[in-house]
GROMACS .gro file of C-alpha atoms in nm:
model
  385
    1UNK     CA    1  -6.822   0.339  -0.213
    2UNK     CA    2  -6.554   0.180  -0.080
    3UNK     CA    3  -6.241   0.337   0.110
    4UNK     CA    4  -5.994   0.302  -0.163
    5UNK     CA    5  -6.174   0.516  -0.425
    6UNK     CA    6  -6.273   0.761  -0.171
    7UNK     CA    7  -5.896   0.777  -0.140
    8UNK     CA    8  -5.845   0.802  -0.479
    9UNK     CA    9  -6.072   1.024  -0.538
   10UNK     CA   10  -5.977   1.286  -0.234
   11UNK     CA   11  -5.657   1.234  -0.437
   12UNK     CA   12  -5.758   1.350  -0.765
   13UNK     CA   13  -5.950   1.643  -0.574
   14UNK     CA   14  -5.631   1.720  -0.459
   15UNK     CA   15  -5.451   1.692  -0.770
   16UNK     CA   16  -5.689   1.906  -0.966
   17UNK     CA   17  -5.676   2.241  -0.713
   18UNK     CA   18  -5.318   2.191  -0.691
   19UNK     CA   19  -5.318   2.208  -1.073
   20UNK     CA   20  -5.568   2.501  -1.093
   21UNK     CA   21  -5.375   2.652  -0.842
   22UNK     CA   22  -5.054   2.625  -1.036
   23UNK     CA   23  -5.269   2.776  -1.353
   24UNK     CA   24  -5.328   3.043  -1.202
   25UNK     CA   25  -5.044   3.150  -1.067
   26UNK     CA   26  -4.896   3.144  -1.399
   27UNK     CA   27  -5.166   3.307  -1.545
   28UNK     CA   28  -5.068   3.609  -1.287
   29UNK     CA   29  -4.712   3.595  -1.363
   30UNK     CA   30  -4.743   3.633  -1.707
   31UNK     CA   31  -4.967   3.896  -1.710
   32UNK     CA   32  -4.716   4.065  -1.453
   33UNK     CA   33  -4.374   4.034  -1.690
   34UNK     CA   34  -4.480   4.271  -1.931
   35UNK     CA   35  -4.267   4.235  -2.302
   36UNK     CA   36  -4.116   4.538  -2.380
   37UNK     CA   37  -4.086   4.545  -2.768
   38UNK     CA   38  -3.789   4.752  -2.900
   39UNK     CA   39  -3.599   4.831  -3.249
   40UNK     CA   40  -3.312   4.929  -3.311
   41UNK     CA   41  -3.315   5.114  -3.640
   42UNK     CA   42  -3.033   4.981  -3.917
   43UNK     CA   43  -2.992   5.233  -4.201
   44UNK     CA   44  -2.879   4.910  -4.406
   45UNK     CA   45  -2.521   4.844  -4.296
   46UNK     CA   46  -2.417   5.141  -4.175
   47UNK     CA   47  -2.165   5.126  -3.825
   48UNK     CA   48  -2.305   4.750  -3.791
   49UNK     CA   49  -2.107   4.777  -3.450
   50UNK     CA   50  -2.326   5.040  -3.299
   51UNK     CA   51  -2.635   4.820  -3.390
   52UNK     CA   52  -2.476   4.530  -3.181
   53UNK     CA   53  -2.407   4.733  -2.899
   54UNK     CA   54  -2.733   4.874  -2.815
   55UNK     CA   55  -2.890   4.525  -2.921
   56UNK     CA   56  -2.652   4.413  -2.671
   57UNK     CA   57  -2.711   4.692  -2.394
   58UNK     CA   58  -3.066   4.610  -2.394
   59UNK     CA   59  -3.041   4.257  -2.333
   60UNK     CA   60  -2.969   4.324  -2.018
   61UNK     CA   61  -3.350   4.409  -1.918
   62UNK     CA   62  -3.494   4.073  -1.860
   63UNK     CA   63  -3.872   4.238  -2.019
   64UNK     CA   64  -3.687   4.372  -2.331
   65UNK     CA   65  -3.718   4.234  -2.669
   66UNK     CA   66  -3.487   4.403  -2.926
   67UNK     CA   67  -3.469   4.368  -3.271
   68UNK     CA   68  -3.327   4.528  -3.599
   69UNK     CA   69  -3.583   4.721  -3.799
   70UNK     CA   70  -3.520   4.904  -4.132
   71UNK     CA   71  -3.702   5.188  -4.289
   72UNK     CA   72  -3.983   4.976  -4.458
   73UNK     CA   73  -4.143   4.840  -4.148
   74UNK     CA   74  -4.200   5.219  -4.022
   75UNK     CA   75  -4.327   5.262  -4.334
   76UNK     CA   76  -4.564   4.929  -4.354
   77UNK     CA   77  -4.696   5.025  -3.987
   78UNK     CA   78  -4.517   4.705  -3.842
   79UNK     CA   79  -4.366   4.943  -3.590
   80UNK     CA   80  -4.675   5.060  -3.440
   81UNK     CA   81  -4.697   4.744  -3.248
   82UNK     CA   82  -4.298   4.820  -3.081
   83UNK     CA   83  -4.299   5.039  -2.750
   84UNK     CA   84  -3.918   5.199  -2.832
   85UNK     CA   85  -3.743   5.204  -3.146
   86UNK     CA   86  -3.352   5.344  -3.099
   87UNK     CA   87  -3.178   5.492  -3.300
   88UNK     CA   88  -2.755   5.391  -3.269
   89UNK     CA   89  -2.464   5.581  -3.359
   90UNK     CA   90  -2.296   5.593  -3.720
   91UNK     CA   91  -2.451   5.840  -3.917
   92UNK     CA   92  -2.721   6.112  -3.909
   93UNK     CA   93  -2.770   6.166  -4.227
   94UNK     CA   94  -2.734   5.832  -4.329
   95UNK     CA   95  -2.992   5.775  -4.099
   96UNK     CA   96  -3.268   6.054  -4.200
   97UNK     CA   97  -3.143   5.948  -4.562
   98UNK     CA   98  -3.264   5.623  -4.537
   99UNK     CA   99  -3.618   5.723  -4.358
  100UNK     CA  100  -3.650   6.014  -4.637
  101UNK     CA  101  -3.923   6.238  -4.633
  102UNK     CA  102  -4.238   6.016  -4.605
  103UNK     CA  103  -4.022   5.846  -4.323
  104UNK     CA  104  -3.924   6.128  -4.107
  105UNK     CA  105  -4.249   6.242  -4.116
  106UNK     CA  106  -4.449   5.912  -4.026
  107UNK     CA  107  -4.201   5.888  -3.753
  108UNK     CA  108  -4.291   6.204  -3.601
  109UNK     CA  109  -4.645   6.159  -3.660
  110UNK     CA  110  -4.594   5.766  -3.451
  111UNK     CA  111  -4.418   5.995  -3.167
  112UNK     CA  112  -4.649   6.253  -3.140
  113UNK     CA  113  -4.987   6.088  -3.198
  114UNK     CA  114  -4.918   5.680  -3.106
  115UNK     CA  115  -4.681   5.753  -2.804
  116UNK     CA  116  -4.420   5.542  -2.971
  117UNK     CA  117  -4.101   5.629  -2.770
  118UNK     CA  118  -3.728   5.705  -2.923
  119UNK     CA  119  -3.387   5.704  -2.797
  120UNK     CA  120  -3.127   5.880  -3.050
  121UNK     CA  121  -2.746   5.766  -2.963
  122UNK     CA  122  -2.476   5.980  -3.162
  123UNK     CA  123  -2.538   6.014  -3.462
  124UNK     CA  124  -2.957   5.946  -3.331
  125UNK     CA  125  -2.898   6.178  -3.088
  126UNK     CA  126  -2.844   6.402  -3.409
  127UNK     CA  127  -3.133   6.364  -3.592
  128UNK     CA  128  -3.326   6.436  -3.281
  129UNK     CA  129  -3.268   6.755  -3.297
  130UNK     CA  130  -3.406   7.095  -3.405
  131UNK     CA  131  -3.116   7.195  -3.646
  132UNK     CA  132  -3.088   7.434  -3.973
  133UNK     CA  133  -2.941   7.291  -4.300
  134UNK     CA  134  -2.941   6.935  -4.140
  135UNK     CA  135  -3.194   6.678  -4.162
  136UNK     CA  136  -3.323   6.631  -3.824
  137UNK     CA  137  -3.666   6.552  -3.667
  138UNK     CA  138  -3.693   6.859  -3.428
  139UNK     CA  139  -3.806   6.607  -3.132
  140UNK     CA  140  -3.567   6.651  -2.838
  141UNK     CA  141  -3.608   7.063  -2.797
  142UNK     CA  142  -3.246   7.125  -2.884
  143UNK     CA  143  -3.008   7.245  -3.161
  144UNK     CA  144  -2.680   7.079  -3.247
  145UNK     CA  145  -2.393   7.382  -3.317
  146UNK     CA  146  -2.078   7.385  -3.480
  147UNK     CA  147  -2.146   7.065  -3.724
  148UNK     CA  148  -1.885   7.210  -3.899
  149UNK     CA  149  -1.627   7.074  -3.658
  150UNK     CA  150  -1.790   6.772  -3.614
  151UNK     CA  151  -1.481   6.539  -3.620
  152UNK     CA  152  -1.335   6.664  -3.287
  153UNK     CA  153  -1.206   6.368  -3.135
  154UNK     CA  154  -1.342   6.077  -2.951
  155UNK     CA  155  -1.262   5.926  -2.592
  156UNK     CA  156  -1.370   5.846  -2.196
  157UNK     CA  157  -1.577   6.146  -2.098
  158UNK     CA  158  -1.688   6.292  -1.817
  159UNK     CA  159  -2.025   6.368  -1.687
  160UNK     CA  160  -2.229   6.411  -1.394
  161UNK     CA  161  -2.583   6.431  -1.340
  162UNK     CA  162  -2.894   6.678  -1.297
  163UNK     CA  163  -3.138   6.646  -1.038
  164UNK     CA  164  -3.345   6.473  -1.278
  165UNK     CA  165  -3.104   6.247  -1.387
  166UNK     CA  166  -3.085   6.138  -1.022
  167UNK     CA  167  -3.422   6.019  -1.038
  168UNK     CA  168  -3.389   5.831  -1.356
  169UNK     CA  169  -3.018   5.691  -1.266
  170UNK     CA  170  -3.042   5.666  -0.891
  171UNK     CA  171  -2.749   5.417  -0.834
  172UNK     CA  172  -2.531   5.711  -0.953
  173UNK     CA  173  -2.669   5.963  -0.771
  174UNK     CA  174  -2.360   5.992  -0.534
  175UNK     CA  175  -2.170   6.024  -0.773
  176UNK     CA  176  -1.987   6.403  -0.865
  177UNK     CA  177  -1.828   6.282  -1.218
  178UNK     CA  178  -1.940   5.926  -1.381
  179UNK     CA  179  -1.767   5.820  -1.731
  180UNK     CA  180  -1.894   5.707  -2.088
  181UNK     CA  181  -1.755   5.720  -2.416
  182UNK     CA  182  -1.749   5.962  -2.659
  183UNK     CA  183  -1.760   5.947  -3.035
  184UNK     CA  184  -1.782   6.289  -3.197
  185UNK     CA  185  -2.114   6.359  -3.088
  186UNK     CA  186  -2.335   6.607  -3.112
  187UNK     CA  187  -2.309   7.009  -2.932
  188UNK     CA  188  -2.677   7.083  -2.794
  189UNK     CA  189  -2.783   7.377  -2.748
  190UNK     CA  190  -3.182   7.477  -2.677
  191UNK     CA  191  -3.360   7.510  -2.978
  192UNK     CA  192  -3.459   7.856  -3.143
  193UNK     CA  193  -3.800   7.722  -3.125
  194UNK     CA  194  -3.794   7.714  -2.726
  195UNK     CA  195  -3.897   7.380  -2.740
  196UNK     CA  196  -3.855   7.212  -2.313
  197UNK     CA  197  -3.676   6.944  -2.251
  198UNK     CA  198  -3.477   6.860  -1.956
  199UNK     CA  199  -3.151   6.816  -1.902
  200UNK     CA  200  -3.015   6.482  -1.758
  201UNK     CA  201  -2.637   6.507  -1.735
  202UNK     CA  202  -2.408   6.758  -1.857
  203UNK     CA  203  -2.087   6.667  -2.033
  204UNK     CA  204  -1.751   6.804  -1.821
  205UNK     CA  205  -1.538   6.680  -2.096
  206UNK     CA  206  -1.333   6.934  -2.342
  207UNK     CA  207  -1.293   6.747  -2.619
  208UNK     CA  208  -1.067   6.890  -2.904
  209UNK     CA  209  -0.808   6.689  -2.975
  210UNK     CA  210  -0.849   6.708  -3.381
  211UNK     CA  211  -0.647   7.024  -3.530
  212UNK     CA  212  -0.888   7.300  -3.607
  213UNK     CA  213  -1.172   7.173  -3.339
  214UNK     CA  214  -1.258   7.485  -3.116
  215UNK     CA  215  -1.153   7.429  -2.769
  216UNK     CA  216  -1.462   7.518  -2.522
  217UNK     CA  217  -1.735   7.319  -2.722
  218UNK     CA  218  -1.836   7.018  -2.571
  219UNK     CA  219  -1.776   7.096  -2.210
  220UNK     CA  220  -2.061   7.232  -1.965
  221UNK     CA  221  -2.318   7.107  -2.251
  222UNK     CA  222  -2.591   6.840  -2.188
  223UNK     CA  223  -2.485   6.513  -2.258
  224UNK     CA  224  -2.780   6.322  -2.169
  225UNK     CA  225  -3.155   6.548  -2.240
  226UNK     CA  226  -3.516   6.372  -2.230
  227UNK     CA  227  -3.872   6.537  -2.332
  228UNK     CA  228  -4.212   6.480  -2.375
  229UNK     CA  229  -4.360   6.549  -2.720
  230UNK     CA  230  -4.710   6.501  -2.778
  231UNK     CA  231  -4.809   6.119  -2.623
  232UNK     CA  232  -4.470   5.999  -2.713
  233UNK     CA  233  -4.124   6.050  -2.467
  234UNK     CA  234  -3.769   6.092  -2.664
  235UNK     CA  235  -3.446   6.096  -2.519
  236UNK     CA  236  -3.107   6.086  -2.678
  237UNK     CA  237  -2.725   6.043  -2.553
  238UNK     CA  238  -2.447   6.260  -2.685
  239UNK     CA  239  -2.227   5.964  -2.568
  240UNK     CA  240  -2.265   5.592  -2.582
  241UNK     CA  241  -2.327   5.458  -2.256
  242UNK     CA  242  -2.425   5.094  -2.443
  243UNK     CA  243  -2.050   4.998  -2.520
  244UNK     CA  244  -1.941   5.180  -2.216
  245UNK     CA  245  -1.842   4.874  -2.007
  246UNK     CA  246  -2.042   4.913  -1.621
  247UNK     CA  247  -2.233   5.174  -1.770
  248UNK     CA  248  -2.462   4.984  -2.036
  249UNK     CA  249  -2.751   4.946  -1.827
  250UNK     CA  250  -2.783   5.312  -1.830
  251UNK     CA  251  -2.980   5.242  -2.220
  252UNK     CA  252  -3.219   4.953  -2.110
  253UNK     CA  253  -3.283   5.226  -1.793
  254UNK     CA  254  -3.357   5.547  -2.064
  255UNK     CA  255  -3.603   5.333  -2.290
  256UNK     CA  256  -3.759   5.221  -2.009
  257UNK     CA  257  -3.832   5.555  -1.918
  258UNK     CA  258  -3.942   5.690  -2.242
  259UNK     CA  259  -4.196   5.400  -2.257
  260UNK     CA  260  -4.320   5.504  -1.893
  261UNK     CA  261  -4.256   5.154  -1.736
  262UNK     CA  262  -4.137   5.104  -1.407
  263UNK     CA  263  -3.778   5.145  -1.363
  264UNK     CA  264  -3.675   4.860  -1.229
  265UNK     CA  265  -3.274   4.790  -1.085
  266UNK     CA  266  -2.973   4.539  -1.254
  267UNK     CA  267  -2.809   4.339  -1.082
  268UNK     CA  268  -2.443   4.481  -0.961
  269UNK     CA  269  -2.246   4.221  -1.227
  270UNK     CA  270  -2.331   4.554  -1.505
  271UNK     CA  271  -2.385   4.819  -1.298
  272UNK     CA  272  -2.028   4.897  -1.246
  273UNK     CA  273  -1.962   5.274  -1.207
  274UNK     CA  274  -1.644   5.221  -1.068
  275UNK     CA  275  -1.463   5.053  -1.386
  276UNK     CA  276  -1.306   5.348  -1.506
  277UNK     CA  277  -1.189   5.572  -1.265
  278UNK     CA  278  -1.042   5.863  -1.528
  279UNK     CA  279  -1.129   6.099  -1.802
  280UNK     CA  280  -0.943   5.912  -2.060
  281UNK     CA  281  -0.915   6.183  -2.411
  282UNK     CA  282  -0.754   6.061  -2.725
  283UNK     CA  283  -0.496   6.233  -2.766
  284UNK     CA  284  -0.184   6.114  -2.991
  285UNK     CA  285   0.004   6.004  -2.693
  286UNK     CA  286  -0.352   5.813  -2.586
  287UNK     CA  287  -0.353   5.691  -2.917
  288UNK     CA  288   0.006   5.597  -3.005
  289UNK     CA  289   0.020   5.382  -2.668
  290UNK     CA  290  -0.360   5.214  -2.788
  291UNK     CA  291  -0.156   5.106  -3.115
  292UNK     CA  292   0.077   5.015  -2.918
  293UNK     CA  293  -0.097   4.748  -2.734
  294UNK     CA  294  -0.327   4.657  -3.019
  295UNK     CA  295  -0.041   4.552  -3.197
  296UNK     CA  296   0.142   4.343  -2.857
  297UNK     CA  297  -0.173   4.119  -2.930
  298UNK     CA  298  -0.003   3.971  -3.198
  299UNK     CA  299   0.300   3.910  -3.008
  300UNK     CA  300   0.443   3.690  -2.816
  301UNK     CA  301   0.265   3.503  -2.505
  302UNK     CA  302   0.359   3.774  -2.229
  303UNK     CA  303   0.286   4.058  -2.495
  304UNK     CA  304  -0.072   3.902  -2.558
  305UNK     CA  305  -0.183   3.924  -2.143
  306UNK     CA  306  -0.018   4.283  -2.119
  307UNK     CA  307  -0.222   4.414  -2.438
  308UNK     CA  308  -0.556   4.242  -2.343
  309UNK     CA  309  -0.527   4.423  -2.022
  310UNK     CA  310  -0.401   4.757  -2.161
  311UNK     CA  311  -0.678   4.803  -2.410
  312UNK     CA  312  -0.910   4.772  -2.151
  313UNK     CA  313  -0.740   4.977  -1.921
  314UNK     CA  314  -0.719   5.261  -2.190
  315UNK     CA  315  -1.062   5.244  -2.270
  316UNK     CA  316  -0.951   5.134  -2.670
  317UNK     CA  317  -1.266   5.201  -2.848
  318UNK     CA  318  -1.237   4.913  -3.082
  319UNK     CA  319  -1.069   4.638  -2.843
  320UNK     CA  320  -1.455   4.498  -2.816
  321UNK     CA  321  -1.369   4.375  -3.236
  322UNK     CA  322  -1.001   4.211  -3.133
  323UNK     CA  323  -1.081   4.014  -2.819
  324UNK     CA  324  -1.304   3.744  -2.974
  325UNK     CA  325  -1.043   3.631  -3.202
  326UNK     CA  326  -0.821   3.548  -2.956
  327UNK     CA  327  -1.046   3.300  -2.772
  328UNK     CA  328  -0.847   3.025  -3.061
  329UNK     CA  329  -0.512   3.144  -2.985
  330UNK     CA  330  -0.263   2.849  -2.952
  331UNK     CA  331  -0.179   2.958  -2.574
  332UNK     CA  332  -0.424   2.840  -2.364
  333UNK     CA  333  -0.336   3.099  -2.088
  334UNK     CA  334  -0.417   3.359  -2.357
  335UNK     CA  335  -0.732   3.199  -2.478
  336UNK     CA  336  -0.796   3.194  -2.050
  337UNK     CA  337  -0.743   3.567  -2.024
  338UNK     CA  338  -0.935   3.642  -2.344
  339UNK     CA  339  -1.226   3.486  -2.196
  340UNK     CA  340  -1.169   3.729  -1.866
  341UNK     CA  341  -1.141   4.023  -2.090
  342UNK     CA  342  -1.505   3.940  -2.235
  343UNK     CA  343  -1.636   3.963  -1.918
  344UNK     CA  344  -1.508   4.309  -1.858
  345UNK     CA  345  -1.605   4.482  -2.171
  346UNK     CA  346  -1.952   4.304  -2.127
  347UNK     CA  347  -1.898   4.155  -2.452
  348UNK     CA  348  -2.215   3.895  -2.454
  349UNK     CA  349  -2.253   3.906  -2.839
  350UNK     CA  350  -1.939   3.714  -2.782
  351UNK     CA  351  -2.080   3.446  -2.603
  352UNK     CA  352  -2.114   3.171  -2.929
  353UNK     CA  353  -1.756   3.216  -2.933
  354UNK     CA  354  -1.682   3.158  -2.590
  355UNK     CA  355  -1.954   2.815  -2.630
  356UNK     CA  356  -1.739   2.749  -2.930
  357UNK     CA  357  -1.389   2.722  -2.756
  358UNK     CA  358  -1.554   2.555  -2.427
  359UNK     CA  359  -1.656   2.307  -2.639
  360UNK     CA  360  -1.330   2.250  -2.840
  361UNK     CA  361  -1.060   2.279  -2.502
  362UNK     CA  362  -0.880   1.964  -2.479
  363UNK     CA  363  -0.699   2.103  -2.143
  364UNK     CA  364  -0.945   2.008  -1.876
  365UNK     CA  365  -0.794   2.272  -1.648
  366UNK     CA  366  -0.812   2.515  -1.890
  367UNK     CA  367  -1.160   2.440  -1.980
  368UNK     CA  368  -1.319   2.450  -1.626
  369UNK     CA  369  -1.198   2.830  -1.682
  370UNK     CA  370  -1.357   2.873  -1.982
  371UNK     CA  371  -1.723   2.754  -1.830
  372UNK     CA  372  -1.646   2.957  -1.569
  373UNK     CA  373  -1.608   3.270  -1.740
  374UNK     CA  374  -1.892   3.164  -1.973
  375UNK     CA  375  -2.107   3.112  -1.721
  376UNK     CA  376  -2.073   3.484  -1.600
  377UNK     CA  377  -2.067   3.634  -1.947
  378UNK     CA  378  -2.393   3.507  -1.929
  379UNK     CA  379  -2.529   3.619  -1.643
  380UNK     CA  380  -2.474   3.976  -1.734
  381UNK     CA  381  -2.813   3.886  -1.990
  382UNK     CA  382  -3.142   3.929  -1.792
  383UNK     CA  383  -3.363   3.621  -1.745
  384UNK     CA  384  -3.518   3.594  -2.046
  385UNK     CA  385  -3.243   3.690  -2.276
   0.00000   0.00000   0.00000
């Protein structure tokens, strides 16, 4: 044999264990990134902006897969192959309505006997519960109390967390009082049933600011509560932490949990526990001054950058539906600071937008901003996202 084909053949030696080598270690990393399959259940239309913020939220874990499911696919068994289905804000009933009987109870029966694991938001967090003359699953071992007054108001809450919400949300852990907003949620109360569950965070909120509303209610209760029921883990938020901007990894986090996968960290760009530093509670000042600004972003040039920064300042609970919009204002210093505001509010369902007016900038200057700020409204998705 002569010395050039030994050559080439040591080379093709080479070639092939570098390429088995490379196989394998593929082979290992896929078998390592393990795809964590979640729904997010959609009663058919109902508070389509709750369904986009937990689809949203949950982007942010680089192993989640989420997805809108409906009532038939629990029903056709499709859903025994998720790990989490979640269940958003909106409305309870609505919700149970839409599952009916046969539904509710299949669920249940996935939870208990499949392991399937549920987060309730809200109105989910509702139908959780263990509660007389309401249509409710009786999986999270508590009782929701005085329904009657269920329109109490709405704003930046405060909270803090248990000992075994430490261990779940460790990067708050120093923290005496963290905030989330609040949307008329649910009062929990342990169940007459003495069903466990264990308590997460407690709300230190009073929220009342609707005439009639008790005072006394929502304070001192448990905001955030988690259980084990059968094979299956459910846990459910009073609040929404997944439009809470810096605080929307906190959902990814809980469904990881309920699914008993390793809790793994995000990156500092959403975990932002520092963005709002007050209790913020609607009141009719609160409100009149949110008006206020929604309505400067109409205005003129200067009253467009004061308003985009007000409504994030004041926590405006639907400023995540008016920034978008004003990406294709005619100022391109407003379309710059739109751009900025996504960032904040973590608005990545936003991000076709923001491609959109990248791509249609004529202002050079004004588009290196705009791929700027695109670029980091996209790295608040994980990896794979």
């Amino acid at each position: 044999m002569t010395k050039l084909k030994i050559n080439l053949l040591l080379i093709a030696c080479i070639s092939f264990c570098l390429l088995s080598s490379c196989r394998r270690v593929e082979k290992k990393q896929t078998q390592i990134t393990e795809t964590i399959r979640v729904g997010v259940f959609d009663k058919n239309g109902d508070s389509p902006w709750c369904i986009t913020d937990a689809l949203e939220a949950l982007r942010i874990d680089p192993d989640m897969k989420a997805e809108v499911v409906r009532a038939s696919q629990i029903m056709s068994g499709e859903l025994d192959q998720f790990d989490a289905i979640v269940f958003p804000g909106g409305s309870g009933r609505g919700e149970t309505q839409s599952l009916g009987d046969a539904g509710m109870e299949k669920l249940v029966k996935m939870v208990k006997e499949k392991g399937i694991a549920v987060v309730g938001i809200c109105a989910g967090a509702y139908i959780m519960t263990e509660t007389p003359d309401y249509p409710s699953l009786d999986l999270n071992g508590c009782e929701a109390i005085d329904i009657e007054h269920d329109h109490r108001g709405h704003g930046l809450s405060k909270f803090s967390l248990t000992k075994e919400g430490k261990e779940i949300f460790p990067e708050l852990k120093d923290r005496k009082i963290s905030f989330c907003q609040y949307y008329e949620g649910p009062v929990l109360v342990p169940a007459k049933s003495g069903a466990k569950f264990m308590e997460l965070a407690t709300m230190l909120s009073d929220v009342h600011t609707v005439e009639g509303s008790p005072a006394d209610m929502t304070n001192n209760r448990p905001f955030v509560v988690a259980t084990e029921v059968g094979k299956g883990r459910v846990a459910s938020f009073v609040g929404h932490p997944e439009c809470t901007p810096g605080m929307r990894w906190m959902l990814p986090r809980m469904v990881r949990w309920t699914c008993n996968k390793e809790l793994i960290s995000y990156p500092e760009n959403v975990v932002r526990p520092d963005f709002f530093k007050n209790e913020i509670i609607y009141t009719k000042e609160i409100n009149d001054l949110q008006t206020k600004y929604h309505q400067q972003l109409s205005g003129t040039r200067a009253e467009k950058l004061e308003g985009i920064e007000k409504v994030i300042e004041l926590a405006c609970w639907s400023s995540k539906k008016w920034i978008p919009g004003m990406l294709r204002d005619k100022d391109a210093m407003v379309r710059v600071k739109a751009s900025w505001a996504l960032i904040q509010l973590e608005r990545t369902d936003a991000i076709p937008d923001l491609e959109a007016a990248v791509m249609t900038e004529t202002d050079n200057n004004i588009k290196i901003e705009l791929e700027k700020n695109l670029k980091a409204l996209k790295g608040l998705l994980g990896s794979n996202s």
